[in-house]
Amino acid sequence: MSMSAVDVITTKRDGGRLSDAQIDWALAAYTAGDVADEQMAALAMAILLNGMDAAEIARWTQAMIDSGDTLSFGDIGRPLVDKHSTGGVGDKVTLPLAPLVAACGAAVPQLSGRGLGHTGGTLDKLESIPGWRASLTLEEIAAQLADVGAVICATTPTLAPADRKLYALRDVTGTVESIPLIASSIMSKKIAEGTSGLVLDVKVGSGAFMKTPQRARELAETMVRLGCDHGLATAALLTDMSVPLGRAVGNALEVAESVEVLRGGGPADVVELTVALAREMLALGGITGVDPAEVLASGAAYPVWEAMIAAQGGDPSAPLPVAAHVETVTADRSGTFAADALAVGVAAWRLGAGRARKEDAVQAGAGVLLLTDPGAPVEAGQPLLELHTDTPGAVAGARAALDTGVRVLGEPAGRPPLLLGAVQR
Ligand code: URA
């Protein structure tokens, strides 16, 4: 059957359903370069505005998987479980989580991306460790999974290439925030990765894609259904992202905080989320009788971290890069410290921790360090935050971002609960 991009676009523009053949053709032709970027942008906008039903989303996801390779690590003697977060400010949980889950007996193949906008990327964080290398061959990934049990590395170019192209296009055409497009984007990569269990951390709040619990739940349910229908055991937690996670936001600052957690310390919220996700991953992997809270508190995951970093050329004991310039922000009055996730995320990004375009470099040492917990009482003059950067000219922009959401309130206000719900099949 001959197809035309304009017919596919107008079907969705007018509120119709895309047929399986239309979906398969559109994604294959776009990957091959036969559908132009402006046509796919129009289709993505029509999908954002008019949605897709469950069968369309499933077919779209399958077509994205079929655009590239599907990985298989064979039998490595442990259950393979992975986690994906929809992204948030200070969300460094992958760093302690992968070694923790490996220390508890599963294997974690975490193929990650770089950060864009105000949420940081896991690879950017790890690249602040001297010598650490993000790109591994499939053979290296498989060997490290068998030896160490945990790998965090760059995704391969052959995994869901349709998504790679489409995500970059959505990023510049205002079409990221569509539940069908986000769900199919994330799940196509995770299904193609060949893991047998997947836990999703769906963030809710100012610092997340999903600003309301209703939207977050819909996204979580869509992804859990997609995973389970493809034979990938999938569960999701809904977690708060209205305040930053932990106290460190920025690449090397977040690595340092993750190491504290791996040594049995660190901020309570980072520990709580790491343990909650580990429990879900171990349950999906069928591992019982081991308590990840105890393993983390004992420091037993730290040697796995050292092995994981060293296997990728990194020196886990090398000093981390520090920013050339540090400025402290103090409380202008007494009251309760309030720190909005988006405001802190944008400030860290402007200080140099994030990038505006894919090709930009990030500063390893840049970011924001909270000196007290959101919701805590503070006295006038008390230091609240440190701003870290190699480019002092960036501080004014960071302070302007903080003015939108970091303040001392007159009335008491606690930190919102971290765990907001769960979605299981
Ligand atoms: N992360 C992804 O991988 N895809 C999206 O669409 C959004 C977040």
Short mmCIF file of C-alpha atoms and ligand atoms in Angstrom, two decimals:
data_model
loop_
_atom_site.label_atom_id
_atom_site.label_comp_id
_atom_site.label_asym_id
_atom_site.label_seq_id
_atom_site.Cartn_x
_atom_site.Cartn_y
_atom_site.Cartn_z
CA MET A 1 0.00 0.00 0.00
CA SER A 2 1.41 3.41 -0.85
CA MET A 3 1.50 5.87 2.02
CA SER A 4 1.92 9.58 2.26
CA ALA A 5 3.15 11.55 5.24
CA VAL A 6 0.45 14.15 4.67
CA ASP A 7 -2.30 11.49 4.93
CA VAL A 8 -0.86 10.20 8.20
CA ILE A 9 -0.58 13.74 9.60
CA THR A 10 -4.12 14.74 8.57
CA THR A 11 -5.58 11.50 10.03
CA LYS A 12 -4.24 12.45 13.44
CA ARG A 13 -4.84 16.19 12.99
CA ASP A 14 -8.53 15.45 12.43
CA GLY A 15 -8.76 13.28 15.55
CA GLY A 16 -8.64 9.87 13.83
CA ARG A 17 -6.83 6.65 14.79
CA LEU A 18 -3.58 5.76 13.07
CA SER A 19 -3.65 2.27 11.56
CA ASP A 20 -0.85 -0.22 12.30
CA ALA A 21 0.33 0.19 8.71
CA GLN A 22 0.43 3.99 9.01
CA ILE A 23 2.45 3.82 12.24
CA ASP A 24 4.91 1.24 10.91
CA TRP A 25 5.39 3.18 7.70
CA ALA A 26 5.75 6.63 9.35
CA LEU A 27 8.44 5.52 11.82
CA ALA A 28 10.38 3.39 9.31
CA ALA A 29 10.29 6.16 6.71
CA TYR A 30 11.30 8.81 9.26
CA THR A 31 14.26 6.68 10.46
CA ALA A 32 15.32 6.19 6.82
CA GLY A 33 15.07 9.94 6.12
CA ASP A 34 12.09 9.58 3.74
CA VAL A 35 9.74 11.51 6.05
CA ALA A 36 11.10 15.00 6.67
CA ASP A 37 11.65 16.53 10.12
CA GLU A 38 8.91 19.11 9.52
CA GLN A 39 6.44 16.34 8.69
CA MET A 40 7.32 14.32 11.78
CA ALA A 41 7.12 17.52 13.85
CA ALA A 42 3.59 18.10 12.55
CA LEU A 43 2.63 14.51 13.34
CA ALA A 44 4.13 14.76 16.85
CA MET A 45 2.13 17.96 17.47
CA ALA A 46 -1.08 16.28 16.22
CA ILE A 47 -0.39 13.37 18.60
CA LEU A 48 0.30 15.78 21.47
CA LEU A 49 -3.00 17.57 20.84
CA ASN A 50 -5.23 14.57 19.99
CA GLY A 51 -3.57 11.66 21.82
CA MET A 52 -3.32 7.99 20.89
CA ASP A 53 -5.31 5.04 22.25
CA ALA A 54 -3.64 2.09 23.99
CA ALA A 55 -3.38 0.01 20.80
CA GLU A 56 -1.82 2.91 18.86
CA ILE A 57 0.72 3.51 21.66
CA ALA A 58 1.64 -0.19 21.72
CA ARG A 59 2.14 -0.27 17.96
CA TRP A 60 4.11 3.01 17.99
CA THR A 61 6.39 1.56 20.69
CA GLN A 62 6.90 -1.67 18.74
CA ALA A 63 7.76 0.28 15.59
CA MET A 64 10.37 2.28 17.53
CA ILE A 65 11.88 -0.97 18.90
CA ASP A 66 11.90 -2.42 15.37
CA SER A 67 13.81 0.62 14.06
CA GLY A 68 16.99 -0.80 15.64
CA ASP A 69 18.56 -3.72 17.47
CA THR A 70 17.31 -5.61 20.50
CA LEU A 71 20.03 -6.49 22.99
CA SER A 72 20.41 -9.77 24.80
CA PHE A 73 23.04 -10.38 27.44
CA GLY A 74 22.41 -14.13 27.56
CA ASP A 75 22.45 -15.97 30.87
CA ILE A 76 24.71 -14.11 33.26
CA GLY A 77 23.59 -16.11 36.28
CA ARG A 78 21.64 -13.31 37.98
CA PRO A 79 18.27 -11.69 37.25
CA LEU A 80 18.62 -8.55 35.12
CA VAL A 81 16.66 -5.58 36.48
CA ASP A 82 16.77 -1.94 35.53
CA LYS A 83 15.30 1.36 36.65
CA HIS A 84 14.32 4.47 34.77
CA SER A 85 13.53 7.87 36.22
CA THR A 86 11.56 10.43 34.26
CA GLY A 87 14.09 12.98 35.52
CA GLY A 88 14.32 15.49 38.31
CA VAL A 89 16.50 18.00 40.12
CA GLY A 90 19.21 16.39 42.25
CA ASP A 91 18.06 12.92 41.14
CA LYS A 92 21.31 11.02 41.48
CA VAL A 93 19.63 7.82 42.69
CA THR A 94 20.91 5.64 39.84
CA LEU A 95 24.46 6.10 41.21
CA PRO A 96 23.91 4.40 44.59
CA LEU A 97 21.04 2.20 43.36
CA ALA A 98 22.86 0.17 40.68
CA PRO A 99 25.69 -0.96 43.03
CA LEU A 100 23.19 -1.55 45.86
CA VAL A 101 20.97 -3.83 43.78
CA ALA A 102 24.07 -5.65 42.50
CA ALA A 103 25.27 -6.07 46.09
CA CYS A 104 21.87 -7.69 46.83
CA GLY A 105 22.31 -10.29 44.06
CA ALA A 106 20.73 -8.90 40.85
CA ALA A 107 22.48 -7.43 37.80
CA VAL A 108 21.72 -3.89 36.59
CA PRO A 109 22.32 -2.86 32.97
CA GLN A 110 21.67 0.89 33.12
CA LEU A 111 21.95 2.43 29.66
CA SER A 112 21.62 6.18 30.22
CA GLY A 113 21.57 9.51 28.44
CA ARG A 114 22.99 12.95 28.92
CA GLY A 115 21.03 15.80 30.50
CA LEU A 116 19.26 18.49 28.55
CA GLY A 117 17.59 21.47 30.19
CA HIS A 118 17.29 21.75 33.96
CA THR A 119 17.46 18.02 34.81
CA GLY A 120 20.91 16.49 34.99
CA GLY A 121 22.06 13.43 33.05
CA THR A 122 23.53 10.39 34.77
CA LEU A 123 26.45 10.20 32.31
CA ASP A 124 27.35 13.87 32.93
CA LYS A 125 27.52 13.14 36.65
CA LEU A 126 29.76 10.09 36.27
CA GLU A 127 32.01 11.84 33.74
CA SER A 128 33.12 14.14 36.57
CA ILE A 129 35.06 11.13 37.95
CA PRO A 130 38.62 11.28 36.56
CA GLY A 131 39.16 8.66 33.82
CA TRP A 132 35.59 7.31 33.75
CA ARG A 133 34.40 6.24 30.29
CA ALA A 134 30.71 6.22 29.25
CA SER A 135 30.94 4.30 25.96
CA LEU A 136 31.26 0.53 26.19
CA THR A 137 30.91 -2.20 23.60
CA LEU A 138 28.17 -4.78 24.06
CA GLU A 139 30.85 -7.35 24.98
CA GLU A 140 32.21 -5.00 27.66
CA ILE A 141 28.72 -4.44 29.07
CA ALA A 142 28.05 -8.18 29.24
CA ALA A 143 31.44 -8.91 30.86
CA GLN A 144 30.97 -6.15 33.46
CA LEU A 145 27.44 -7.37 34.27
CA ALA A 146 28.82 -10.85 34.94
CA ASP A 147 31.88 -9.65 36.94
CA VAL A 148 30.57 -6.63 38.87
CA GLY A 149 26.79 -6.89 38.50
CA ALA A 150 26.27 -3.22 37.60
CA VAL A 151 26.95 -1.11 34.52
CA ILE A 152 26.00 2.50 33.94
CA CYS A 153 26.98 3.51 30.42
CA ALA A 154 25.90 5.37 27.28
CA THR A 155 23.06 3.88 25.31
CA THR A 156 24.16 2.38 21.98
CA PRO A 157 23.31 4.20 18.72
CA THR A 158 21.52 1.14 17.34
CA LEU A 159 18.99 0.95 20.18
CA ALA A 160 15.66 2.49 19.06
CA PRO A 161 17.24 4.95 16.56
CA ALA A 162 13.75 6.25 15.68
CA ASP A 163 13.46 7.51 19.25
CA ARG A 164 16.88 9.15 19.18
CA LYS A 165 15.84 11.17 16.12
CA LEU A 166 12.31 11.86 17.30
CA TYR A 167 13.31 12.89 20.83
CA ALA A 168 15.76 15.48 19.50
CA LEU A 169 13.00 16.80 17.22
CA ARG A 170 10.40 16.91 20.04
CA ASP A 171 12.85 18.80 22.19
CA VAL A 172 12.91 21.73 19.75
CA THR A 173 9.25 21.65 18.65
CA GLY A 174 7.37 21.85 21.97
CA THR A 175 6.21 18.23 21.72
CA VAL A 176 7.96 16.57 24.65
CA GLU A 177 5.01 16.70 27.07
CA SER A 178 2.76 14.12 25.39
CA ILE A 179 2.06 11.01 27.48
CA PRO A 180 1.90 8.65 24.45
CA LEU A 181 5.19 10.04 23.10
CA ILE A 182 7.01 10.00 26.47
CA ALA A 183 5.76 6.49 27.31
CA SER A 184 6.71 5.03 23.92
CA SER A 185 10.08 6.82 23.95
CA ILE A 186 11.11 5.48 27.35
CA MET A 187 9.66 2.00 26.94
CA SER A 188 11.00 1.36 23.44
CA LYS A 189 14.54 1.88 24.76
CA LYS A 190 13.99 -0.18 27.89
CA ILE A 191 12.31 -3.08 26.08
CA ALA A 192 15.05 -3.11 23.41
CA GLU A 193 17.70 -3.17 26.16
CA GLY A 194 16.79 -6.78 26.99
CA THR A 195 16.30 -6.50 30.76
CA SER A 196 13.75 -8.81 32.41
CA GLY A 197 12.48 -6.41 35.09
CA LEU A 198 12.02 -2.63 35.10
CA VAL A 199 11.10 -0.18 37.85
CA LEU A 200 9.99 3.29 36.78
CA ASP A 201 10.40 6.31 39.01
CA VAL A 202 7.78 8.74 37.73
CA LYS A 203 8.44 12.18 39.16
CA VAL A 204 5.66 14.63 40.04
CA GLY A 205 5.99 18.34 40.74
CA SER A 206 7.56 21.60 39.59
CA GLY A 207 10.93 20.02 38.74
CA ALA A 208 9.38 17.15 36.69
CA PHE A 209 7.77 16.75 33.25
CA MET A 210 4.54 15.76 34.99
CA LYS A 211 3.33 18.62 37.15
CA THR A 212 0.26 16.88 38.66
CA PRO A 213 -0.26 13.47 40.32
CA GLN A 214 -3.06 12.70 37.82
CA ARG A 215 -0.76 13.13 34.78
CA ALA A 216 2.04 11.22 36.50
CA ARG A 217 -0.27 8.30 37.28
CA GLU A 218 -1.55 8.23 33.69
CA LEU A 219 2.05 8.15 32.40
CA ALA A 220 3.00 5.43 34.90
CA GLU A 221 -0.03 3.29 34.01
CA THR A 222 0.67 3.68 30.29
CA MET A 223 4.31 2.59 30.72
CA VAL A 224 3.53 -0.32 33.06
CA ARG A 225 0.94 -1.62 30.57
CA LEU A 226 3.39 -1.30 27.66
CA GLY A 227 6.14 -3.12 29.56
CA CYS A 228 3.95 -5.96 30.84
CA ASP A 229 2.28 -6.44 27.43
CA HIS A 230 5.79 -6.90 25.96
CA GLY A 231 6.71 -9.50 28.59
CA LEU A 232 8.90 -7.10 30.59
CA ALA A 233 7.89 -7.21 34.28
CA THR A 234 7.33 -3.51 35.02
CA ALA A 235 6.27 -1.54 38.11
CA ALA A 236 6.29 2.18 38.88
CA LEU A 237 6.61 4.46 41.89
CA LEU A 238 5.25 8.00 41.82
CA THR A 239 7.64 10.27 43.74
CA ASP A 240 7.74 13.92 44.70
CA MET A 241 9.82 16.37 42.68
CA SER A 242 8.52 19.64 44.09
CA VAL A 243 11.76 20.08 46.07
CA PRO A 244 15.24 18.90 45.01
CA LEU A 245 16.25 15.36 45.96
CA GLY A 246 19.03 15.50 48.54
CA ARG A 247 21.16 18.58 49.05
CA ALA A 248 23.46 18.45 46.02
CA VAL A 249 22.47 19.54 42.50
CA GLY A 250 25.25 19.43 39.89
CA ASN A 251 27.53 16.75 38.50
CA ALA A 252 30.51 16.25 40.85
CA LEU A 253 28.45 17.54 43.82
CA GLU A 254 25.93 14.73 43.19
CA VAL A 255 28.65 12.09 42.85
CA ALA A 256 30.03 13.15 46.24
CA GLU A 257 26.57 12.89 47.82
CA SER A 258 26.02 9.46 46.22
CA VAL A 259 29.30 8.24 47.71
CA GLU A 260 28.10 9.39 51.16
CA VAL A 261 24.94 7.32 50.64
CA LEU A 262 26.97 4.29 49.52
CA ARG A 263 29.09 4.59 52.64
CA GLY A 264 25.97 4.33 54.79
CA GLY A 265 25.26 8.07 55.31
CA GLY A 266 23.80 10.82 53.10
CA PRO A 267 20.49 12.68 53.10
CA ALA A 268 17.44 10.78 54.37
CA ASP A 269 15.35 11.39 51.22
CA VAL A 270 18.04 10.01 48.87
CA VAL A 271 18.39 6.94 51.11
CA GLU A 272 14.60 6.47 51.30
CA LEU A 273 14.13 6.60 47.53
CA THR A 274 17.17 4.40 46.80
CA VAL A 275 15.90 1.73 49.18
CA ALA A 276 12.30 1.93 47.91
CA LEU A 277 13.42 1.47 44.29
CA ALA A 278 15.83 -1.33 45.27
CA ARG A 279 13.00 -3.21 47.01
CA GLU A 280 10.87 -3.01 43.85
CA MET A 281 13.77 -4.13 41.63
CA LEU A 282 14.63 -7.08 43.86
CA ALA A 283 10.96 -8.13 43.98
CA LEU A 284 10.76 -8.09 40.17
CA GLY A 285 14.01 -10.08 40.02
CA GLY A 286 12.58 -12.68 42.43
CA ILE A 287 15.27 -11.98 45.06
CA THR A 288 13.94 -12.41 48.60
CA GLY A 289 15.49 -12.54 52.06
CA VAL A 290 17.81 -9.58 51.63
CA ASP A 291 16.99 -6.13 53.01
CA PRO A 292 18.47 -3.35 50.83
CA ALA A 293 18.11 -0.86 53.71
CA GLU A 294 20.51 -2.94 55.81
CA VAL A 295 22.90 -3.52 52.92
CA LEU A 296 23.04 0.22 52.16
CA ALA A 297 23.44 1.27 55.81
CA SER A 298 26.27 -1.27 56.26
CA GLY A 299 28.34 0.26 53.43
CA ALA A 300 28.42 -3.11 51.62
CA ALA A 301 27.40 -1.51 48.30
CA TYR A 302 30.45 0.78 48.31
CA PRO A 303 32.97 -1.86 47.10
CA VAL A 304 30.59 -2.64 44.21
CA TRP A 305 30.60 1.08 43.31
CA GLU A 306 34.42 1.08 43.36
CA ALA A 307 34.52 -1.97 41.10
CA MET A 308 31.89 -0.49 38.75
CA ILE A 309 33.77 2.81 38.39
CA ALA A 310 37.18 1.15 38.03
CA ALA A 311 35.88 -1.28 35.37
CA GLN A 312 35.10 1.76 33.21
CA GLY A 313 38.52 3.39 33.69
CA GLY A 314 37.53 5.68 36.56
CA ASP A 315 39.50 6.25 39.74
CA PRO A 316 36.97 6.03 42.59
CA SER A 317 39.47 7.44 45.09
CA ALA A 318 40.57 10.45 42.98
CA PRO A 319 39.48 13.87 44.26
CA LEU A 320 36.43 15.16 42.38
CA PRO A 321 36.65 18.43 40.43
CA VAL A 322 35.65 21.54 42.36
CA ALA A 323 34.36 24.83 40.95
CA ALA A 324 36.68 27.82 40.82
CA HIS A 325 34.15 30.16 42.44
CA VAL A 326 31.76 29.50 45.37
CA GLU A 327 29.24 32.03 46.66
CA THR A 328 26.99 31.64 49.69
CA VAL A 329 23.36 32.77 49.87
CA THR A 330 22.11 33.63 53.36
CA ALA A 331 18.62 33.96 54.87
CA ASP A 332 17.30 37.52 54.78
CA ARG A 333 14.99 36.77 57.73
CA SER A 334 14.06 34.03 60.17
CA GLY A 335 11.40 31.49 59.17
CA THR A 336 11.08 28.24 57.19
CA PHE A 337 13.40 27.38 54.29
CA ALA A 338 11.53 26.74 51.02
CA ALA A 339 13.38 25.47 47.91
CA ASP A 340 11.38 24.85 44.75
CA ALA A 341 12.87 22.10 42.57
CA LEU A 342 12.53 23.98 39.29
CA ALA A 343 14.12 27.16 40.68
CA VAL A 344 17.11 25.21 42.05
CA GLY A 345 17.40 23.16 38.85
CA VAL A 346 17.45 26.23 36.63
CA ALA A 347 19.99 27.94 38.93
CA ALA A 348 22.33 24.92 38.78
CA TRP A 349 21.91 24.76 35.02
CA ARG A 350 22.76 28.46 34.63
CA LEU A 351 25.84 28.00 36.85
CA GLY A 352 27.14 25.55 34.22
CA ALA A 353 25.92 22.15 35.50
CA GLY A 354 23.62 21.62 32.51
CA ARG A 355 23.55 22.31 28.80
CA ALA A 356 21.22 24.33 26.56
CA ARG A 357 22.08 22.41 23.37
CA LYS A 358 23.12 18.77 22.93
CA GLU A 359 26.61 19.73 21.81
CA ASP A 360 27.39 22.02 24.79
CA ALA A 361 29.90 20.95 27.46
CA VAL A 362 28.97 20.90 31.15
CA GLN A 363 31.10 22.07 34.07
CA ALA A 364 31.92 19.14 36.36
CA GLY A 365 32.12 21.24 39.53
CA ALA A 366 29.17 23.59 38.95
CA GLY A 367 25.87 23.45 40.80
CA VAL A 368 23.93 24.30 43.93
CA LEU A 369 24.54 22.84 47.37
CA LEU A 370 21.70 23.24 49.90
CA LEU A 371 23.13 23.81 53.38
CA THR A 372 19.89 22.96 55.17
CA ASP A 373 16.82 20.86 54.37
CA PRO A 374 13.73 22.34 52.70
CA GLY A 375 11.09 22.75 55.41
CA ALA A 376 13.68 23.35 58.18
CA PRO A 377 13.53 26.45 60.44
CA VAL A 378 16.29 29.01 59.70
CA GLU A 379 17.59 32.16 61.40
CA ALA A 380 18.21 35.51 59.68
CA GLY A 381 21.79 35.55 58.33
CA GLN A 382 22.10 31.75 58.30
CA PRO A 383 23.84 30.34 55.18
CA LEU A 384 21.21 28.56 53.04
CA LEU A 385 22.91 27.62 49.77
CA GLU A 386 26.24 27.59 48.01
CA LEU A 387 26.48 28.46 44.32
CA HIS A 388 29.40 26.68 42.60
CA THR A 389 30.68 27.73 39.17
CA ASP A 390 33.79 28.24 37.03
CA THR A 391 32.12 31.26 35.41
CA PRO A 392 31.32 33.91 38.07
CA GLY A 393 29.40 35.89 35.44
CA ALA A 394 26.73 33.17 35.66
CA VAL A 395 25.91 33.90 39.30
CA ALA A 396 23.50 36.80 38.60
CA GLY A 397 21.36 34.57 36.34
CA ALA A 398 21.40 31.79 38.95
CA ARG A 399 20.33 34.21 41.69
CA ALA A 400 17.48 35.44 39.46
CA ALA A 401 16.30 31.81 39.05
CA LEU A 402 16.47 31.26 42.81
CA ASP A 403 14.38 34.40 43.40
CA THR A 404 11.47 32.57 41.73
CA GLY A 405 11.28 29.79 44.31
CA VAL A 406 13.93 29.80 47.04
CA ARG A 407 12.82 31.86 50.00
CA VAL A 408 12.30 32.00 53.73
CA LEU A 409 8.61 31.71 54.60
CA GLY A 410 6.91 33.25 57.61
CA GLU A 411 4.91 30.11 58.37
CA PRO A 412 6.08 26.52 59.03
CA ALA A 413 6.00 24.21 55.99
CA GLY A 414 7.25 20.60 56.03
CA ARG A 415 8.85 18.69 53.17
CA PRO A 416 6.10 16.97 51.14
CA PRO A 417 6.06 13.15 51.38
CA LEU A 418 8.51 11.54 48.94
CA LEU A 419 6.59 8.40 48.01
CA LEU A 420 3.24 9.38 46.49
CA GLY A 421 1.98 6.10 45.09
CA ALA A 422 2.73 2.96 43.12
CA VAL A 423 1.45 1.31 39.95
CA GLN A 424 1.66 -2.46 39.50
CA ARG A 425 0.10 -4.77 36.99
N1 URA B 1 12.82 10.62 28.54
C1 URA B 1 12.81 9.94 27.38
O1 URA B 1 13.64 9.05 27.16
N2 URA B 1 11.87 10.24 26.48
C2 URA B 1 10.94 11.18 26.69
O2 URA B 1 10.10 11.39 25.84
C3 URA B 1 10.96 11.90 27.89
C4 URA B 1 11.92 11.58 28.81
#
